[in-house]
Coordinates of C-alpha atoms in Angstrom, one line a residue:
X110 CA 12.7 111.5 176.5
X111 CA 15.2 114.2 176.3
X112 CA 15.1 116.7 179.6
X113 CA 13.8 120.2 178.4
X114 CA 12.2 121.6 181.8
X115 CA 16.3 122.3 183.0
X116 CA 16.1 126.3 183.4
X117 CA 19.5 127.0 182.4
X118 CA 20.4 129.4 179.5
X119 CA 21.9 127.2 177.2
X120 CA 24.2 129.3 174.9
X121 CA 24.8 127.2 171.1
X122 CA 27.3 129.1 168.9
X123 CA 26.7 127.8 165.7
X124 CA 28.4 129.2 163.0
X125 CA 25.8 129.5 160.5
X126 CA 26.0 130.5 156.3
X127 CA 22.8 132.7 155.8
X128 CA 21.2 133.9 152.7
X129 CA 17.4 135.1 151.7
X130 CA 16.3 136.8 148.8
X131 CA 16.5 140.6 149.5
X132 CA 13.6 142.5 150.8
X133 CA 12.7 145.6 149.2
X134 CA 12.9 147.7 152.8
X135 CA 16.9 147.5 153.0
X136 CA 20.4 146.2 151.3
X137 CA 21.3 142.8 152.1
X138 CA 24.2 142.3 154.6
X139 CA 26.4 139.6 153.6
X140 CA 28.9 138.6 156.7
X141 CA 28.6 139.5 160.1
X142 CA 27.8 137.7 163.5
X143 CA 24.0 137.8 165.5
X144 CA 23.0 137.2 169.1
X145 CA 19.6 135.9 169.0
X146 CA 17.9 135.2 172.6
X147 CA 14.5 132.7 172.0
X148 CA 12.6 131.7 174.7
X149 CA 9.7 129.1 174.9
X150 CA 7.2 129.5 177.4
X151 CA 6.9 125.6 178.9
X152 CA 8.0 122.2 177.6
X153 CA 4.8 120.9 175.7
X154 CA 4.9 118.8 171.9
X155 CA 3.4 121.9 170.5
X156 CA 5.8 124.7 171.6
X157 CA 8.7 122.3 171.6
X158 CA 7.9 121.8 167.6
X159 CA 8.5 125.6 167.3
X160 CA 11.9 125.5 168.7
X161 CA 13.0 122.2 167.0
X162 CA 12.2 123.7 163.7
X163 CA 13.1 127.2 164.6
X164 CA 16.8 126.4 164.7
X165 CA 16.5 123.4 162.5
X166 CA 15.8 126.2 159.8
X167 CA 18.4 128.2 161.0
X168 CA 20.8 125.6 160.2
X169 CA 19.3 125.2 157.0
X170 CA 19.5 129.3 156.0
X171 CA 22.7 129.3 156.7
X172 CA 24.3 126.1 155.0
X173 CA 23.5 128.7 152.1
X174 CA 24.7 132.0 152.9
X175 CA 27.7 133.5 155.5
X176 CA 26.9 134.4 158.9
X177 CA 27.5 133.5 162.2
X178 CA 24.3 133.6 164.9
X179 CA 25.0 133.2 168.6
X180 CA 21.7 131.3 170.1
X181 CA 20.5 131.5 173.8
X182 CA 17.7 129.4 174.6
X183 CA 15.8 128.8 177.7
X184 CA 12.4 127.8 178.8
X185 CA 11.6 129.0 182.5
X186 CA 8.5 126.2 182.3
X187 CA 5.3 129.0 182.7
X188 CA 7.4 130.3 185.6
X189 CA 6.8 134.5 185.0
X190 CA 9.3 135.4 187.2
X191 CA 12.2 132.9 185.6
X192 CA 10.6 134.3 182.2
X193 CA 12.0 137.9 183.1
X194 CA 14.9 136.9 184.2
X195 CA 15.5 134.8 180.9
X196 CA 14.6 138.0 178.8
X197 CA 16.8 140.0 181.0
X198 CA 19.5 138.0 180.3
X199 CA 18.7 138.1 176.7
X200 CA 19.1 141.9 177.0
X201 CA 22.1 142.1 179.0
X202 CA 24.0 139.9 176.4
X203 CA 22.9 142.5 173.8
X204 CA 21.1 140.4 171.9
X205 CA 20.0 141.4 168.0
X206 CA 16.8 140.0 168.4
X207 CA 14.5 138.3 170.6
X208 CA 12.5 135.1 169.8
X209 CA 9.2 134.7 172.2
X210 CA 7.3 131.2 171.9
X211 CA 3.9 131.5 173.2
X212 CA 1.4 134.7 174.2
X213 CA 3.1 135.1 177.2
X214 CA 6.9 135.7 176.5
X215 CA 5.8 137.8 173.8
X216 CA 4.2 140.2 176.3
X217 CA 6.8 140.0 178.1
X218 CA 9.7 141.1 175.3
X219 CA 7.2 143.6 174.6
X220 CA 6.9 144.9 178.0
X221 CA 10.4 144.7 178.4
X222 CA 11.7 146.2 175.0
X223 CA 9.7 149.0 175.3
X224 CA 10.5 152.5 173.9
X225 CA 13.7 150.5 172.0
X226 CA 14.1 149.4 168.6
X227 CA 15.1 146.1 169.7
X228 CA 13.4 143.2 167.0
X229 CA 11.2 140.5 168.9
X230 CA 9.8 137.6 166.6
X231 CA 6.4 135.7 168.5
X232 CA 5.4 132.7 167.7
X233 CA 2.4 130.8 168.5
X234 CA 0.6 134.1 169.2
X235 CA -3.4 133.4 168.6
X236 CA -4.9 136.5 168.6
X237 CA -1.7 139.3 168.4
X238 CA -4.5 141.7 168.1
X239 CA -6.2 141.2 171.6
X240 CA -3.1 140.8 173.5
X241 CA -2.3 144.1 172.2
X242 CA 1.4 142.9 170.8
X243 CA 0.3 144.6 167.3
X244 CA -1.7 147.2 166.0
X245 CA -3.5 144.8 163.2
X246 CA -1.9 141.9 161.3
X247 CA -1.2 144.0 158.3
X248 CA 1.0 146.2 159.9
X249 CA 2.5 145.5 163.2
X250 CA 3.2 149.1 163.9
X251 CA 6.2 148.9 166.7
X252 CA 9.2 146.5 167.5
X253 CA 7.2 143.4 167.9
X254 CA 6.0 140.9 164.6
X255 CA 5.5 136.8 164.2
X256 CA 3.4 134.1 163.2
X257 CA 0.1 133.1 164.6
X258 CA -1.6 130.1 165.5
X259 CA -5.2 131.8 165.5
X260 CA -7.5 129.0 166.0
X261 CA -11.1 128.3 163.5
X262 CA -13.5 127.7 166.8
X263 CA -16.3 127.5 164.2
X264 CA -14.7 124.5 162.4
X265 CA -14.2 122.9 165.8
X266 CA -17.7 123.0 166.9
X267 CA -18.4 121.7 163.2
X268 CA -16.4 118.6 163.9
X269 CA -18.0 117.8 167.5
X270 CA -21.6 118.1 165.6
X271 CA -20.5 116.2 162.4
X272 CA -18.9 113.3 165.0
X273 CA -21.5 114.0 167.7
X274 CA -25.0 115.2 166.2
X275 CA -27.0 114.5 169.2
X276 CA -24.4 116.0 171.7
X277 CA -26.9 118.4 174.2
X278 CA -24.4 119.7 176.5
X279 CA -20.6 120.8 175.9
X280 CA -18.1 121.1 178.1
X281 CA -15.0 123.8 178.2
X282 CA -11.4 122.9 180.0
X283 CA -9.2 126.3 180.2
X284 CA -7.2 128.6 182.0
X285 CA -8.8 131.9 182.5
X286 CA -5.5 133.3 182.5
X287 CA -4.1 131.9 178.8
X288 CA -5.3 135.0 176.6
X289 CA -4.5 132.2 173.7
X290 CA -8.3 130.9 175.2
X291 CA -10.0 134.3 175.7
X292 CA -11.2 134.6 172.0
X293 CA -11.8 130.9 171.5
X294 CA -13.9 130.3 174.1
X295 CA -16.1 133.8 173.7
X296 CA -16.5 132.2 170.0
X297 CA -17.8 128.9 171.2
X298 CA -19.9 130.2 173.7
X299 CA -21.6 132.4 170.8
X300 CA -21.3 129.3 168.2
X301 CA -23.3 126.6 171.1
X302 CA -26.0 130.0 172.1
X303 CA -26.6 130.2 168.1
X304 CA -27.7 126.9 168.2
X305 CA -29.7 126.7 171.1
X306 CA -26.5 123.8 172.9
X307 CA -26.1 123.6 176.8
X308 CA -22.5 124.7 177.7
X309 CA -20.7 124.5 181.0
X310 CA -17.3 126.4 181.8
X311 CA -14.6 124.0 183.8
X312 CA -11.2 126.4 184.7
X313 CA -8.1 125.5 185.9
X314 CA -4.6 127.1 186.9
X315 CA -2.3 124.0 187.4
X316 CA -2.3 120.4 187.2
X317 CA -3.9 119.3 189.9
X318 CA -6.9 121.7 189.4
X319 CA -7.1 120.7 185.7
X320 CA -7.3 117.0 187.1
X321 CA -10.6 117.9 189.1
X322 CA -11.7 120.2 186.3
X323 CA -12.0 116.7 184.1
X324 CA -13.4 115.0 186.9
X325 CA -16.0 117.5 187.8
X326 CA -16.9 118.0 183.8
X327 CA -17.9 113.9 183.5
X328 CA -20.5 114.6 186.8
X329 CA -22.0 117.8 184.9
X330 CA -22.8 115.0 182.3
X331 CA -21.5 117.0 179.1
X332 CA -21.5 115.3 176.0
X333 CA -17.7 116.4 174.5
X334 CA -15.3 118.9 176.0
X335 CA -13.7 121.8 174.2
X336 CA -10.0 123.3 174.9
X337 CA -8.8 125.9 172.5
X338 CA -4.5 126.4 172.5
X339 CA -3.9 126.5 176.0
X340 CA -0.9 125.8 177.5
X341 CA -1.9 125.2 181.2
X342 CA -4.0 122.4 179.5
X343 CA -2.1 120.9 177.5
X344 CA 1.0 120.2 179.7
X345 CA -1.8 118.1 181.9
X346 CA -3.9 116.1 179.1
X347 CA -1.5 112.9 179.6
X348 CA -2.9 113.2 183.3
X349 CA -6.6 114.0 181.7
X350 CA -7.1 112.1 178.7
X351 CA -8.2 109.1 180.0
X352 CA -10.7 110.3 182.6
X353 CA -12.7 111.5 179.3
X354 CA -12.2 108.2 177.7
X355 CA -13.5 106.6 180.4
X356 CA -16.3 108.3 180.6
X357 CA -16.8 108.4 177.2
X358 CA -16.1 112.0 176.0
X359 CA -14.2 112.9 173.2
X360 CA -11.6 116.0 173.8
X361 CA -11.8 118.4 171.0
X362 CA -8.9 120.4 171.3
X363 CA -6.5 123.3 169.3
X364 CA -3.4 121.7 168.6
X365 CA -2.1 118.2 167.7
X366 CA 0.1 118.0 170.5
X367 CA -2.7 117.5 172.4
X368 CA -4.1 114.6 170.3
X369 CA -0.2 112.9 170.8
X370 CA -0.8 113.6 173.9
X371 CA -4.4 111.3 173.9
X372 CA -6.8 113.6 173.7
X373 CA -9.3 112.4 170.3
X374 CA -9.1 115.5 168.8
X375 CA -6.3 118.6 167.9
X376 CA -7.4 120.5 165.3
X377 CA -5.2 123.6 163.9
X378 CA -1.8 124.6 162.7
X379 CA 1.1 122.6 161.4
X380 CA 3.4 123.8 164.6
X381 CA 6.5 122.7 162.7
X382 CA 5.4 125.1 159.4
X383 CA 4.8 127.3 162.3
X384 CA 8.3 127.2 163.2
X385 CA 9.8 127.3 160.2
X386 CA 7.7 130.6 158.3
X387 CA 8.9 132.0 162.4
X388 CA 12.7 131.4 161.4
X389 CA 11.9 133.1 157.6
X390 CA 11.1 136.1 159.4
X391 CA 13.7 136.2 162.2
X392 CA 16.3 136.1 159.0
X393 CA 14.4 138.8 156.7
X394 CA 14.5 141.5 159.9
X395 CA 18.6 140.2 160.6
X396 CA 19.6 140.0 157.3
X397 CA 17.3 141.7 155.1
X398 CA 16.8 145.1 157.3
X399 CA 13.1 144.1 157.3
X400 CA 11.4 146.1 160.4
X401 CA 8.9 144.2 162.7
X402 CA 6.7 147.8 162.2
X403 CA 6.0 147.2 158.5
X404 CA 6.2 143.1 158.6
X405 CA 3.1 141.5 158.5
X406 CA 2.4 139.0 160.7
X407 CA 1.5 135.5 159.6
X408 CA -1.1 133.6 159.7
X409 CA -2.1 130.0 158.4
X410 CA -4.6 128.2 157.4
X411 CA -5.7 125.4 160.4
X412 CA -7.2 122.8 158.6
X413 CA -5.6 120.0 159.8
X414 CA -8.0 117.3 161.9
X415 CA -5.4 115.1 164.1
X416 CA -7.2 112.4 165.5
X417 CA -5.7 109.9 168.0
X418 CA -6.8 106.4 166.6
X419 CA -6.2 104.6 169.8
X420 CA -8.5 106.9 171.7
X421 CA -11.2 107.3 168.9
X422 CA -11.2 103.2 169.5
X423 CA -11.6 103.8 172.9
X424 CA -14.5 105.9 172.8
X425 CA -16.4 103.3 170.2
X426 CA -15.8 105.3 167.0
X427 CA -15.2 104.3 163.7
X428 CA -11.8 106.2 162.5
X429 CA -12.5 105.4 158.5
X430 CA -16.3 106.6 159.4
X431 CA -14.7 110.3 161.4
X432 CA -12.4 110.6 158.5
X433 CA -15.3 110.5 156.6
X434 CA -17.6 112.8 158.9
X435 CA -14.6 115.3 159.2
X436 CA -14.0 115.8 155.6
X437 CA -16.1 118.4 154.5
X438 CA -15.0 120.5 157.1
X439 CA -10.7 119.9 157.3
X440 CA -8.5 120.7 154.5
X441 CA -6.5 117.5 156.1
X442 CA -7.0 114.6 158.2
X443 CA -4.2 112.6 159.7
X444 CA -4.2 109.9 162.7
X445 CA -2.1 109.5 165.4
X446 CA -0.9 107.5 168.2
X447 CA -0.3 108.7 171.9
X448 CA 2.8 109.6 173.0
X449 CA 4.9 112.3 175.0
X450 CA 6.8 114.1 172.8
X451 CA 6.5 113.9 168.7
X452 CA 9.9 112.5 168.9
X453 CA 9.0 109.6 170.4
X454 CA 6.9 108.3 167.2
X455 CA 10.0 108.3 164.8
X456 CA 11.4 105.5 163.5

């Protein structure tokens, strides 16, 4: 697997040919050259989907249409400190627009491109409302607008009942401080209260206290563990996944690259659509004078049930029987095998 943890800025002229259909806020520019500074939070299968398909759809924007775009990437790996310096960087070199993958960096363009007109693009944002990065989804109201990857927690509890029916006690693995789990896990708690279920909270920071967070969940003897889209979790659910399977507990989680990743369960977005509806907007503000104030931000519809099939044997499921339990509440069902990096299962 290719090395993305190297925190480097890694400058890629590409001469791009650019063309989208004009928006009705400004004329079309035609030629011209733009400095666009993205910056992914931490190398996980998620996140890393964004940024493949972000430029990937660069690319294929601009084998249409006649500009040139400078990109700076980095990825100071959840390190907040290398994350300012990144964005300062991204500012000194004048960018045109700013590209922040994950909750965090997008605080952190906003914080830094305050009181400026400077145009920052989020992605992966779950709840852009909370975090305060927009004043509602309709209309963003300042310099900052993106996609979302708000997460159903309803439909998640649905699918640990519809696999699970007798489950008593649930568990929850997070970080307190990923703000992509502060809404998620209030929902859940209200979800399990509603219906009279036994929950207990597990938190962790890094990886070694996620690794006893697992461990500590299996002697509370809960019945399934819940993660919502967060981060901290995710970069440690290779290290994880098995302690559940072991002790036979499913790990219902809010992305697919945690099910890659072994976990039996990521339910939500298609991360690559994610990055690719991103890149749409990133071109409308650049080329089309659309302003992130009047943009609306975007949001998708998560039905997607990724289950790891190796795991779901593990645990002594059925996976024709869960596709079948699943159904009624996903719009899509797909299995998976576990791996590092969604790379690693082509070919």
């Amino acid at each position: 697997m290719k090395n993305r943890n190297q925190n480097k800025l890694l400058t890629l002229a590409l001469a791009l040919t650019l063309s989208l259909p004009l928006a009705s806020c400004g004329e079309k520019k035609t030629e011209g050259t733009y400095k666009i500074g993205i910056c992914n939070y931490v190398d996980d299968a998620s996140l890393n989907q964004i940024n493949e398909n972000l430029q990937a759809r660069l690319k294929e924007i601009g084998a249409e249409n006649g500009v040139t775009f400078q990109l700076l990437y980095d990825n100071p790996n959840a390190d907040a400190a290398v994350m300012n310096q990144i964005i300062s960087g991204f500012q000194a070199q004048d960018v045109d627009l700013m590209v922040g993958i994950a909750t965090p960096v997008a605080m952190a363009m906003q914080a830094a491109t305050e009181g400026t007109d400077l145009p920052v693009v989020f992605s992966a944002v779950s709840d852009p409302v909370s975090a305060q990065l927009v004043h509602s989804l309709e209309a963003p109201g300042s310099n900052l607008t993106g996609t979302s990857d708000y997460l159903d927690t309803n439909a998640v509890m649905n699918l640990i009942f519809a696999a699970q029916p007798g489950a008593k006690k649930i568990g929850f693995l997070y970080d307190l401080g990923q703000d992509s789990s502060t809404t998620p896990i209030a929902h859940a708690k209200e979800y399990l209260t509603a219906r009279g279920i036994e929950y207990v909270e597990r938190t962790a920071t890094n990886a070694g206290e996620v690794i006893l967070a697992a461990q500590a969940l299996v002697r509370d003897g809960v019945d399934a563990v819940f993660t919502p889209t967060d981060n901290t979790i995710m970069k440690s659910e290779l290290a994880i996944y098995e302690i559940f399977t072991s002790a036979g507990l499913p790990h219902y989680t809010g992305a697919d690259s945690f099910a890659l990743n072994g976990a039996f369960l990521g339910y939500g977005v298609d991360y690559a659509s994610l990055g690719r509806e991103t890149t749409d907007m990133v071109a409308d503000i650049l080329l089309n004078n659309a302003t992130p104030a009047t943009l609306a931000v975007k949001t998708f519809d998560n039905g997607t049930a990724t289950v790891n099939t190796e795991t779901c044997a593990a645990l002594g499921f059925d996976y024709s029987e869960i596709e079948k339990l699943f159904a009624p509440y996903c719009a899509k069902i797909q299995g998976i095998t576990t791996a590092e990096d969604f790379s690693d299962l082509e070919g």
